[in-house]
Short mmCIF file of C-alpha atoms in Angstrom, two decimals:
data_model
loop_
_atom_site.label_atom_id
_atom_site.label_comp_id
_atom_site.label_asym_id
_atom_site.label_seq_id
_atom_site.Cartn_x
_atom_site.Cartn_y
_atom_site.Cartn_z
CA UNK A 29 19.35 54.86 -17.50
CA UNK A 30 20.59 56.96 -14.90
CA UNK A 31 21.60 54.94 -11.41
CA UNK A 32 22.73 56.89 -8.69
CA UNK A 33 24.83 58.73 -11.51
CA UNK A 34 26.42 55.98 -13.11
CA UNK A 35 25.18 54.25 -16.52
CA UNK A 36 24.14 51.19 -17.40
CA UNK A 37 25.66 50.36 -21.27
CA UNK A 38 24.55 47.31 -22.27
CA UNK A 39 23.59 46.95 -26.11
CA UNK A 40 21.13 44.66 -27.52
CA UNK A 41 21.63 43.53 -30.75
CA UNK A 42 19.87 46.78 -32.53
CA UNK A 43 18.31 49.73 -32.35
CA UNK A 44 14.81 49.90 -33.82
CA UNK A 45 12.29 52.28 -35.13
CA UNK A 46 8.82 51.85 -35.37
CA UNK A 47 6.33 53.90 -37.20
CA UNK A 48 3.27 54.58 -34.66
CA UNK A 49 1.44 57.32 -36.46
CA UNK A 50 1.40 59.06 -39.94
CA UNK A 51 4.19 61.15 -38.95
CA UNK A 52 5.40 59.87 -35.79
CA UNK A 53 8.02 57.55 -35.11
CA UNK A 54 9.28 55.96 -31.51
CA UNK A 55 13.33 55.05 -31.89
CA UNK A 56 13.99 52.14 -29.30
CA UNK A 57 17.84 52.54 -28.83
CA UNK A 58 19.90 49.62 -28.65
CA UNK A 59 21.92 50.90 -25.65
CA UNK A 60 19.80 50.05 -22.53
CA UNK A 61 21.99 52.85 -20.98
CA UNK A 62 20.82 55.33 -23.32
CA UNK A 63 17.32 56.64 -23.59
CA UNK A 64 14.18 55.80 -26.19
CA UNK A 65 13.43 58.79 -28.26
CA UNK A 66 10.12 60.01 -30.10
CA UNK A 67 10.13 61.94 -33.61
CA UNK A 68 7.04 63.64 -35.37
CA UNK A 69 8.02 65.04 -38.84
CA UNK A 70 6.50 67.92 -40.68
CA UNK A 71 6.98 69.90 -43.34
CA UNK A 72 7.62 73.07 -40.48
CA UNK A 73 10.28 70.89 -38.94
CA UNK A 74 10.79 68.25 -36.85
CA UNK A 75 10.15 67.68 -33.37
CA UNK A 76 12.42 64.89 -30.95
CA UNK A 77 11.29 63.80 -27.50
CA UNK A 78 14.75 62.79 -25.72
CA UNK A 79 17.97 62.63 -27.54
CA UNK A 80 20.20 60.16 -25.85
CA UNK A 81 23.18 60.05 -23.75
CA UNK A 82 26.19 61.24 -25.68
CA UNK A 83 26.90 62.61 -29.08
CA UNK A 84 27.71 58.93 -30.32
CA UNK A 85 24.30 57.70 -29.77
CA UNK A 86 22.62 60.88 -30.84
CA UNK A 87 24.08 60.60 -34.43
CA UNK A 88 22.64 57.09 -34.44
CA UNK A 89 19.30 58.54 -33.82
CA UNK A 90 20.37 61.35 -36.23
CA UNK A 91 20.97 58.82 -38.78
CA UNK A 92 17.49 57.23 -38.48
CA UNK A 93 15.64 60.38 -38.53
CA UNK A 94 17.22 61.43 -41.96
CA UNK A 95 15.93 58.18 -43.17
CA UNK A 96 12.64 59.93 -43.12
CA UNK A 97 13.07 63.56 -43.59
CA UNK A 98 15.65 66.28 -44.16
CA UNK A 99 13.64 68.83 -42.91
CA UNK A 100 15.34 70.66 -39.89
CA UNK A 101 14.79 69.23 -36.60
CA UNK A 102 13.23 72.65 -34.22
CA UNK A 103 11.88 71.20 -31.21
CA UNK A 104 13.41 68.88 -28.57
CA UNK A 105 11.51 68.12 -25.20
CA UNK A 106 13.69 66.58 -22.61
CA UNK A 107 11.43 64.43 -20.11
CA UNK A 108 13.58 65.21 -17.35
CA UNK A 109 17.32 66.36 -16.53
CA UNK A 110 19.06 62.42 -16.52
CA UNK A 111 22.05 62.98 -19.06
CA UNK A 112 20.81 59.49 -20.75
CA UNK A 113 18.26 62.08 -22.27
CA UNK A 114 19.61 65.30 -23.08
CA UNK A 115 22.92 64.62 -23.77
CA UNK A 116 22.52 64.35 -27.49
CA UNK A 117 20.90 67.94 -27.83
CA UNK A 118 23.48 69.77 -29.54
CA UNK A 119 23.77 66.96 -32.22
CA UNK A 120 20.15 66.35 -32.80
CA UNK A 121 19.34 70.30 -33.04
CA UNK A 122 21.69 72.75 -32.07
CA UNK A 123 19.27 75.52 -33.11
CA UNK A 124 16.36 73.73 -31.97
CA UNK A 125 14.11 75.33 -28.95
CA UNK A 126 14.79 72.83 -26.03
CA UNK A 127 11.51 72.17 -23.95
CA UNK A 128 11.40 70.90 -20.21
CA UNK A 129 10.14 71.16 -17.08
CA UNK A 130 11.49 74.45 -15.09
CA UNK A 131 13.08 72.01 -12.72
CA UNK A 132 14.93 70.30 -15.25
CA UNK A 133 16.01 73.97 -16.87
CA UNK A 134 17.20 74.58 -13.35
CA UNK A 135 19.12 71.11 -13.03
CA UNK A 136 20.60 71.84 -16.39
CA UNK A 137 21.35 75.59 -15.94
CA UNK A 138 25.28 75.69 -16.84
CA UNK A 139 24.50 73.56 -20.03
CA UNK A 140 24.71 75.15 -23.20
CA UNK A 141 22.39 73.48 -25.16
CA UNK A 142 19.43 75.04 -22.71
CA UNK A 143 20.06 78.44 -24.06
CA UNK A 144 17.33 78.53 -26.07
CA UNK A 145 14.98 76.45 -23.21
CA UNK A 146 11.31 76.71 -22.83
CA UNK A 147 9.40 75.71 -20.02
CA UNK A 148 5.54 74.41 -20.22
CA UNK A 149 3.17 76.48 -17.51
CA UNK A 150 1.32 74.62 -14.72
CA UNK A 151 -1.46 73.60 -16.64
CA UNK A 152 1.17 72.26 -19.67
CA UNK A 153 2.00 73.09 -22.91
CA UNK A 154 0.41 72.50 -26.87
CA UNK A 155 2.09 72.60 -30.02
CA UNK A 156 1.18 71.69 -33.26
CA UNK A 157 3.40 70.43 -35.36
CA UNK A 158 1.97 70.13 -39.00
CA UNK A 159 -1.23 69.81 -37.93
CA UNK A 160 -0.46 67.27 -35.12
CA UNK A 161 -1.04 67.89 -31.84
CA UNK A 162 1.29 67.64 -29.61
CA UNK A 163 0.59 68.10 -25.60
CA UNK A 164 3.74 68.44 -22.83
CA UNK A 165 2.32 67.66 -19.60
CA UNK A 166 3.74 68.04 -16.12
CA UNK A 167 2.46 65.39 -13.80
CA UNK A 168 4.30 66.31 -10.85
CA UNK A 169 6.78 64.58 -8.91
CA UNK A 170 7.31 61.16 -10.25
CA UNK A 171 10.89 59.52 -11.27
CA UNK A 172 12.33 63.13 -10.64
CA UNK A 173 10.94 66.29 -9.14
CA UNK A 174 10.40 67.69 -12.63
CA UNK A 175 9.07 65.07 -15.05
CA UNK A 176 7.25 65.66 -18.47
CA UNK A 177 5.29 63.40 -20.52
CA UNK A 178 4.26 64.10 -24.32
CA UNK A 179 1.02 62.91 -25.43
CA UNK A 180 0.20 62.94 -29.21
CA UNK A 181 -3.85 62.67 -28.96
CA UNK A 182 -4.04 61.91 -32.95
CA UNK A 183 -1.69 58.93 -32.86
CA UNK A 184 -2.74 57.52 -29.64
CA UNK A 185 0.69 57.40 -28.40
CA UNK A 186 3.12 59.08 -25.76
CA UNK A 187 6.45 59.12 -25.03
CA UNK A 188 6.79 58.78 -20.78
CA UNK A 189 10.48 59.25 -19.96
CA UNK A 190 11.38 57.29 -16.98
CA UNK A 191 8.14 57.35 -14.91
CA UNK A 192 7.50 54.27 -17.05
CA UNK A 193 10.48 51.51 -17.95
CA UNK A 194 8.97 48.35 -20.29
CA UNK A 195 9.42 45.21 -17.62
CA UNK A 196 11.74 46.52 -15.68
CA UNK A 197 12.08 47.67 -12.00
CA UNK A 198 12.90 51.44 -12.02
CA UNK A 199 15.35 53.60 -10.54
CA UNK A 200 14.06 56.56 -8.04
CA UNK A 201 15.00 59.76 -8.32
CA UNK A 202 13.68 62.56 -5.48
CA UNK A 203 10.13 62.82 -7.00
CA UNK A 204 6.99 60.86 -5.31
CA UNK A 205 6.37 57.50 -5.03
CA UNK A 206 2.49 57.88 -4.63
CA UNK A 207 2.04 60.77 -7.12
CA UNK A 208 4.06 58.64 -9.52
CA UNK A 209 0.66 56.05 -9.35
CA UNK A 210 -1.59 59.22 -10.11
CA UNK A 211 0.44 59.74 -13.22
CA UNK A 212 0.39 56.46 -14.63
CA UNK A 213 -3.01 56.33 -13.79
CA UNK A 214 -4.08 59.77 -15.50
CA UNK A 215 -1.55 58.03 -18.44
CA UNK A 216 -3.87 54.86 -18.50
CA UNK A 217 -6.95 56.72 -18.37
CA UNK A 218 -6.42 58.15 -22.02
CA UNK A 219 -6.87 56.38 -25.41
CA UNK A 220 -3.38 55.27 -25.88
CA UNK A 221 -2.27 52.33 -28.26
CA UNK A 222 1.78 52.90 -28.00
CA UNK A 223 3.40 54.04 -25.37
CA UNK A 224 7.48 54.74 -25.61
CA UNK A 225 8.96 54.18 -22.10
CA UNK A 226 12.45 55.58 -20.94
CA UNK A 227 14.07 52.63 -22.01
CA UNK A 228 13.28 49.15 -23.26
CA UNK A 229 10.91 48.06 -25.74
CA UNK A 230 8.19 49.86 -27.11
CA UNK A 231 4.85 49.01 -24.76
CA UNK A 232 1.10 48.57 -24.96
CA UNK A 233 -1.66 49.75 -21.84
CA UNK A 234 -0.37 45.74 -20.51
CA UNK A 235 3.20 46.65 -19.70
CA UNK A 236 2.09 49.80 -18.34
CA UNK A 237 -0.99 48.69 -16.06
CA UNK A 238 1.58 45.89 -14.62
CA UNK A 239 3.90 48.51 -14.28
CA UNK A 240 1.97 50.54 -11.86
CA UNK A 241 0.38 47.48 -10.41
CA UNK A 242 3.93 46.55 -9.18
CA UNK A 243 4.26 50.55 -7.98
CA UNK A 244 1.24 50.25 -6.07
CA UNK A 245 1.80 47.04 -4.40
CA UNK A 246 4.86 48.14 -3.07
CA UNK A 247 3.42 51.25 -1.59
CA UNK A 248 1.28 49.32 0.12
CA UNK A 249 3.23 46.97 1.76
CA UNK A 250 5.86 49.10 2.81
CA UNK A 251 3.42 51.92 3.98
CA UNK A 252 1.63 49.18 5.98
CA UNK A 253 4.91 47.45 7.30
CA UNK A 254 5.83 51.49 7.91
CA UNK A 255 3.01 52.34 9.85
CA UNK A 256 3.34 49.38 11.88
CA UNK A 257 6.58 50.54 13.32
CA UNK A 258 9.03 47.96 11.34
CA UNK A 259 12.36 49.33 10.61
CA UNK A 260 13.62 49.61 6.70
CA UNK A 261 15.73 46.18 7.34
CA UNK A 262 13.07 44.05 8.38
CA UNK A 263 10.46 45.98 5.52
CA UNK A 264 12.68 44.81 2.83
CA UNK A 265 12.94 41.14 4.25
CA UNK A 266 9.28 40.85 4.56
CA UNK A 267 8.22 41.72 0.89
CA UNK A 268 6.59 39.65 -1.08
CA UNK A 269 6.31 41.12 -4.84
CA UNK A 270 6.30 37.11 -6.27
CA UNK A 271 3.54 38.36 -8.86
CA UNK A 272 6.29 41.12 -10.44
CA UNK A 273 8.96 38.57 -10.61
CA UNK A 274 9.67 38.79 -14.00
CA UNK A 275 10.25 42.61 -14.05
CA UNK A 276 14.11 43.38 -14.98
CA UNK A 277 16.25 44.46 -11.55
CA UNK A 278 19.37 46.37 -11.60
CA UNK A 279 21.02 45.72 -8.20
CA UNK A 280 24.39 47.50 -8.53
CA UNK A 281 22.27 50.64 -9.67
CA UNK A 282 19.95 50.62 -6.79
CA UNK A 283 16.80 49.30 -9.04
CA UNK A 284 15.65 46.56 -7.11
CA UNK A 285 12.46 45.71 -5.06
CA UNK A 286 14.36 46.26 -2.21
CA UNK A 287 15.71 49.87 -3.97
CA UNK A 288 12.60 50.63 -4.09
CA UNK A 289 11.58 49.97 -0.88
CA UNK A 290 13.67 52.11 0.72
CA UNK A 291 13.38 55.32 -1.59
CA UNK A 292 9.40 54.96 -0.16
CA UNK A 293 10.07 54.33 3.40
CA UNK A 294 12.79 57.34 3.09
CA UNK A 295 9.41 59.75 1.43
CA UNK A 296 7.28 58.46 4.24
CA UNK A 297 10.09 59.60 7.14
CA UNK A 298 10.86 62.73 5.20
CA UNK A 299 7.36 63.69 5.85
CA UNK A 300 6.60 62.15 9.05
CA UNK A 301 4.12 60.18 7.96
CA UNK A 302 2.27 58.54 11.04
CA UNK A 303 2.97 55.14 12.73
CA UNK A 304 1.06 53.14 14.88
CA UNK A 305 3.02 52.25 18.35
CA UNK A 306 3.58 48.66 18.92
CA UNK A 307 3.88 46.84 21.98
CA UNK A 308 7.80 45.91 23.07
CA UNK A 309 9.15 48.48 20.38
#
């Protein structure tokens, strides 16, 4: 997980691989600083969503893939540009086609692993891998300005990248809070049973719903205080988010309630959102 250009490198006990469909697997990294992955196996080849932070983490993922199949890895999808999601591309699939948003491609322009990059159009991109449908969707600005999510309709599963983290407060890039919530609503409208987050444990609709509710409550509180003319510092002090106290926060990496409030407050400032004039201010 990238926070302000840094990495959390806290390892839990072990990585896990969960079979979430007939040929679909979720790889949950034991290194919180390296992204989770999803892989779909077929005789045609293997599709992998996100590849980890570096070669070491990618080799762990590749070893787990090879326990399932020796087929070539033909497609890699990177959910966004942060290195913890694409740093293992060369190890996982040196000859694979890499698929990402145009924004991610631009951010990774000088990376050799993007020589064979393809970008989905505004309506997304659909692949068929071994008879399985794979929908690559662009939700618009959310965690970053160029996220994609990968939906596997036959398996009722989705890989979200960092627009969702299980039971955790997110770090926020230059995306958009309001559209982020819309993107989560679109996921919740799908028949999904298995949700592979960018980091941490495999999740269900319940955890995604809590995460969405947190962002919505934060949005509402910050917008109200911003409109009332409160300063950022006042807004942060007055946040009341006790219903979400179980979400993990990472203050050293700007991934706290206060940090998220600051990100949205600045988005409101940037677009010059209207403010009510308060007597005495």
